[in-house]
Amino acid sequence: NTIIYGHNMKDDSMFGRLDVYQDENMYRSEPYFYLYMPGQIYVYRVISAYEGYSNGIAYMFGFANKVNFLSFEQEILKQSYYDTGTDPSGNEKIVTLSTCTGHGSERRFIVHGKWVKTVSERLRLQARCRSAGHSRGNERHSFHTDNRL
């Protein structure tokens, strides 16, 4: 369980829009989030979203064994506002996104995601440029809003 904290900014930057995952319809339309790292993009599928406490189970890490991790997984799935159809296996790589809620200093809005795949940034850009009809030399100048990987 890797935990990433971000401010709940009023201008919707950082994690200012994380709480949109309170709405199951938002989850259904945007079930993935992406972590952009130099040269690659990690794709995660949302498995749980809920409001919890800053000292809650969401912040556990360094599990002693698979049984402990499986218990963690089962608990975060139970906490979710809606069923994401995820069956815990104890083998997932989970990222936890966390931000304050404005409902007291100990309350947090939490989204857990399960790693799906890693995509090379260069390969993704090349594929987008080819599909948009751009030549290879213009890749760095091409901008597309399509988020499919």
mmCIF file of C-alpha atoms in Angstrom:
data_model
loop_
_atom_site.group_PDB
_atom_site.id
_atom_site.type_symbol
_atom_site.label_atom_id
_atom_site.label_comp_id
_atom_site.label_asym_id
_atom_site.label_seq_id
_atom_site.Cartn_x
_atom_site.Cartn_y
_atom_site.Cartn_z
ATOM 1 C CA ASN A 1 0.000 0.000 0.000
ATOM 2 C CA THR A 2 1.681 3.149 -1.246
ATOM 3 C CA ILE A 3 0.067 6.303 0.155
ATOM 4 C CA ILE A 4 0.006 9.622 -1.709
ATOM 5 C CA TYR A 5 -1.277 12.696 0.089
ATOM 6 C CA GLY A 6 -2.469 15.808 -1.755
ATOM 7 C CA HIS A 7 -4.111 19.053 -0.747
ATOM 8 C CA ASN A 8 -7.821 19.484 -1.398
ATOM 9 C CA MET A 9 -7.372 22.794 -3.224
ATOM 10 C CA LYS A 10 -10.359 25.083 -3.819
ATOM 11 C CA ASP A 11 -9.180 25.719 -7.394
ATOM 12 C CA ASP A 12 -9.437 21.944 -8.089
ATOM 13 C CA SER A 13 -5.672 21.545 -8.443
ATOM 14 C CA MET A 14 -3.767 18.773 -6.651
ATOM 15 C CA PHE A 15 -6.457 16.558 -5.055
ATOM 16 C CA GLY A 16 -9.169 19.222 -5.193
ATOM 17 C CA ARG A 17 -11.388 16.955 -7.296
ATOM 18 C CA LEU A 18 -10.643 13.617 -5.649
ATOM 19 C CA ASP A 19 -13.975 13.694 -3.842
ATOM 20 C CA VAL A 20 -15.846 13.376 -7.160
ATOM 21 C CA TYR A 21 -15.391 9.643 -6.537
ATOM 22 C CA GLN A 22 -18.095 9.888 -3.869
ATOM 23 C CA ASP A 23 -20.457 9.566 -6.829
ATOM 24 C CA GLU A 24 -20.701 6.049 -8.219
ATOM 25 C CA ASN A 25 -21.567 7.464 -11.647
ATOM 26 C CA MET A 26 -18.202 9.223 -11.711
ATOM 27 C CA TYR A 27 -16.496 5.938 -10.890
ATOM 28 C CA ARG A 28 -18.438 4.186 -13.668
ATOM 29 C CA SER A 29 -17.399 6.812 -16.235
ATOM 30 C CA GLU A 30 -13.780 7.245 -15.035
ATOM 31 C CA PRO A 31 -12.709 4.017 -13.276
ATOM 32 C CA TYR A 32 -8.959 4.632 -13.742
ATOM 33 C CA PHE A 33 -6.400 7.074 -12.438
ATOM 34 C CA TYR A 34 -2.854 7.556 -13.679
ATOM 35 C CA LEU A 35 0.462 8.220 -11.996
ATOM 36 C CA TYR A 36 2.850 9.973 -14.359
ATOM 37 C CA MET A 37 6.505 9.253 -13.698
ATOM 38 C CA PRO A 38 9.511 10.093 -15.880
ATOM 39 C CA GLY A 39 9.208 7.910 -18.977
ATOM 40 C CA GLN A 40 6.209 5.861 -17.878
ATOM 41 C CA ILE A 41 2.627 5.982 -16.733
ATOM 42 C CA TYR A 42 1.198 3.689 -14.069
ATOM 43 C CA VAL A 43 -2.466 2.854 -14.603
ATOM 44 C CA TYR A 44 -4.661 2.065 -11.583
ATOM 45 C CA ARG A 45 -8.310 1.007 -11.406
ATOM 46 C CA VAL A 46 -10.322 2.492 -8.559
ATOM 47 C CA ILE A 47 -11.342 -0.276 -6.153
ATOM 48 C CA SER A 48 -12.637 1.737 -3.198
ATOM 49 C CA ALA A 49 -13.657 5.329 -2.361
ATOM 50 C CA TYR A 50 -14.872 6.619 0.992
ATOM 51 C CA GLU A 51 -14.456 9.158 3.757
ATOM 52 C CA GLY A 52 -12.367 7.847 6.624
ATOM 53 C CA TYR A 53 -10.121 8.921 9.467
ATOM 54 C CA SER A 54 -6.484 9.970 9.308
ATOM 55 C CA ASN A 55 -5.557 7.098 11.634
ATOM 56 C CA GLY A 56 -7.708 4.502 9.845
ATOM 57 C CA ILE A 57 -6.891 1.292 8.033
ATOM 58 C CA ALA A 58 -6.243 3.159 4.748
ATOM 59 C CA TYR A 59 -2.855 4.247 6.118
ATOM 60 C CA MET A 60 -1.494 0.799 6.927
ATOM 61 C CA PHE A 61 1.587 -0.408 5.063
ATOM 62 C CA GLY A 62 4.455 -2.854 5.500
ATOM 63 C CA PHE A 63 2.293 -5.937 5.944
ATOM 64 C CA ALA A 64 3.973 -8.883 7.657
ATOM 65 C CA ASN A 65 2.389 -11.466 5.364
ATOM 66 C CA LYS A 66 -0.184 -12.101 2.650
ATOM 67 C CA VAL A 67 -2.921 -12.867 5.207
ATOM 68 C CA ASN A 68 -2.526 -9.406 6.787
ATOM 69 C CA PHE A 69 -2.588 -7.732 3.380
ATOM 70 C CA LEU A 70 -5.691 -9.699 2.384
ATOM 71 C CA SER A 71 -7.442 -8.514 5.578
ATOM 72 C CA PHE A 72 -6.460 -4.937 4.700
ATOM 73 C CA GLU A 73 -7.869 -5.360 1.193
ATOM 74 C CA GLN A 74 -11.140 -6.820 2.463
ATOM 75 C CA GLU A 75 -11.570 -3.952 4.920
ATOM 76 C CA ILE A 76 -10.940 -1.147 2.413
ATOM 77 C CA LEU A 77 -13.416 -2.762 0.015
ATOM 78 C CA LYS A 78 -16.042 -2.869 2.798
ATOM 79 C CA GLN A 79 -15.469 0.848 3.488
ATOM 80 C CA SER A 80 -16.250 1.877 -0.107
ATOM 81 C CA TYR A 81 -19.348 3.921 -0.911
ATOM 82 C CA TYR A 82 -20.124 1.462 -3.722
ATOM 83 C CA ASP A 83 -19.201 -1.975 -5.015
ATOM 84 C CA THR A 84 -16.453 -1.833 -7.643
ATOM 85 C CA GLY A 85 -16.643 -5.546 -8.390
ATOM 86 C CA THR A 86 -13.180 -6.171 -6.960
ATOM 87 C CA ASP A 87 -12.391 -9.519 -5.398
ATOM 88 C CA PRO A 88 -9.478 -9.317 -2.957
ATOM 89 C CA SER A 89 -6.600 -11.659 -3.689
ATOM 90 C CA GLY A 90 -3.836 -10.362 -1.465
ATOM 91 C CA ASN A 91 -1.584 -9.944 -4.511
ATOM 92 C CA GLU A 92 -2.525 -6.456 -5.673
ATOM 93 C CA LYS A 93 -0.264 -3.439 -5.779
ATOM 94 C CA ILE A 94 -2.425 -0.763 -4.188
ATOM 95 C CA VAL A 95 -2.023 2.998 -4.225
ATOM 96 C CA THR A 96 -3.993 5.094 -1.761
ATOM 97 C CA LEU A 97 -4.842 8.697 -2.624
ATOM 98 C CA SER A 98 -5.757 10.811 0.386
ATOM 99 C CA THR A 99 -6.942 14.378 0.936
ATOM 100 C CA CYS A 100 -8.634 16.403 3.672
ATOM 101 C CA THR A 101 -12.416 16.809 3.552
ATOM 102 C CA GLY A 102 -13.224 19.964 5.454
ATOM 103 C CA HIS A 103 -15.321 17.818 7.844
ATOM 104 C CA GLY A 104 -12.921 18.032 10.773
ATOM 105 C CA SER A 105 -9.158 17.783 11.091
ATOM 106 C CA GLU A 106 -9.131 13.965 11.279
ATOM 107 C CA ARG A 107 -11.425 13.237 8.308
ATOM 108 C CA ARG A 108 -9.973 12.283 4.900
ATOM 109 C CA PHE A 109 -11.392 11.399 1.521
ATOM 110 C CA ILE A 110 -9.659 8.233 0.362
ATOM 111 C CA VAL A 111 -9.459 6.503 -3.017
ATOM 112 C CA HIS A 112 -7.691 3.158 -3.375
ATOM 113 C CA GLY A 113 -6.534 1.913 -6.753
ATOM 114 C CA LYS A 114 -5.208 -1.433 -7.949
ATOM 115 C CA TRP A 115 -2.291 -1.444 -10.402
ATOM 116 C CA VAL A 116 -3.408 -2.537 -13.880
ATOM 117 C CA LYS A 117 -0.405 -1.846 -16.111
ATOM 118 C CA THR A 118 2.559 0.388 -16.811
ATOM 119 C CA VAL A 119 2.764 2.186 -20.131
ATOM 120 C CA SER A 120 5.858 3.711 -21.696
ATOM 121 C CA GLU A 121 5.245 7.432 -22.185
ATOM 122 C CA ARG A 122 7.157 7.391 -25.463
ATOM 123 C CA LEU A 123 5.175 4.452 -26.891
ATOM 124 C CA ARG A 124 1.903 6.058 -25.850
ATOM 125 C CA LEU A 125 2.802 9.342 -27.535
ATOM 126 C CA GLN A 126 3.942 7.574 -30.699
ATOM 127 C CA ALA A 127 0.671 5.640 -30.914
ATOM 128 C CA ARG A 128 -1.367 8.797 -30.402
ATOM 129 C CA CYS A 129 0.580 10.677 -33.044
ATOM 130 C CA ARG A 130 0.184 7.853 -35.561
ATOM 131 C CA SER A 131 -3.555 7.643 -34.916
ATOM 132 C CA ALA A 132 -3.858 11.416 -35.312
ATOM 133 C CA GLY A 133 -1.923 11.340 -38.600
ATOM 134 C CA HIS A 134 1.152 13.187 -37.328
ATOM 135 C CA SER A 135 4.577 12.314 -38.594
ATOM 136 C CA ARG A 136 7.162 10.980 -36.212
ATOM 137 C CA GLY A 137 9.044 14.270 -36.171
ATOM 138 C CA ASN A 138 6.053 16.186 -34.811
ATOM 139 C CA GLU A 139 5.407 13.966 -31.764
ATOM 140 C CA ARG A 140 6.545 16.473 -29.193
ATOM 141 C CA HIS A 141 4.204 19.112 -30.624
ATOM 142 C CA SER A 142 1.068 16.962 -30.589
ATOM 143 C CA PHE A 143 -1.448 17.353 -27.798
ATOM 144 C CA HIS A 144 -4.520 15.165 -27.457
ATOM 145 C CA THR A 145 -7.168 15.034 -24.787
ATOM 146 C CA ASP A 146 -7.972 11.366 -25.259
ATOM 147 C CA ASN A 147 -7.007 9.553 -22.023
ATOM 148 C CA ARG A 148 -7.242 5.986 -23.290
ATOM 149 C CA LEU A 149 -3.964 4.115 -22.985
#
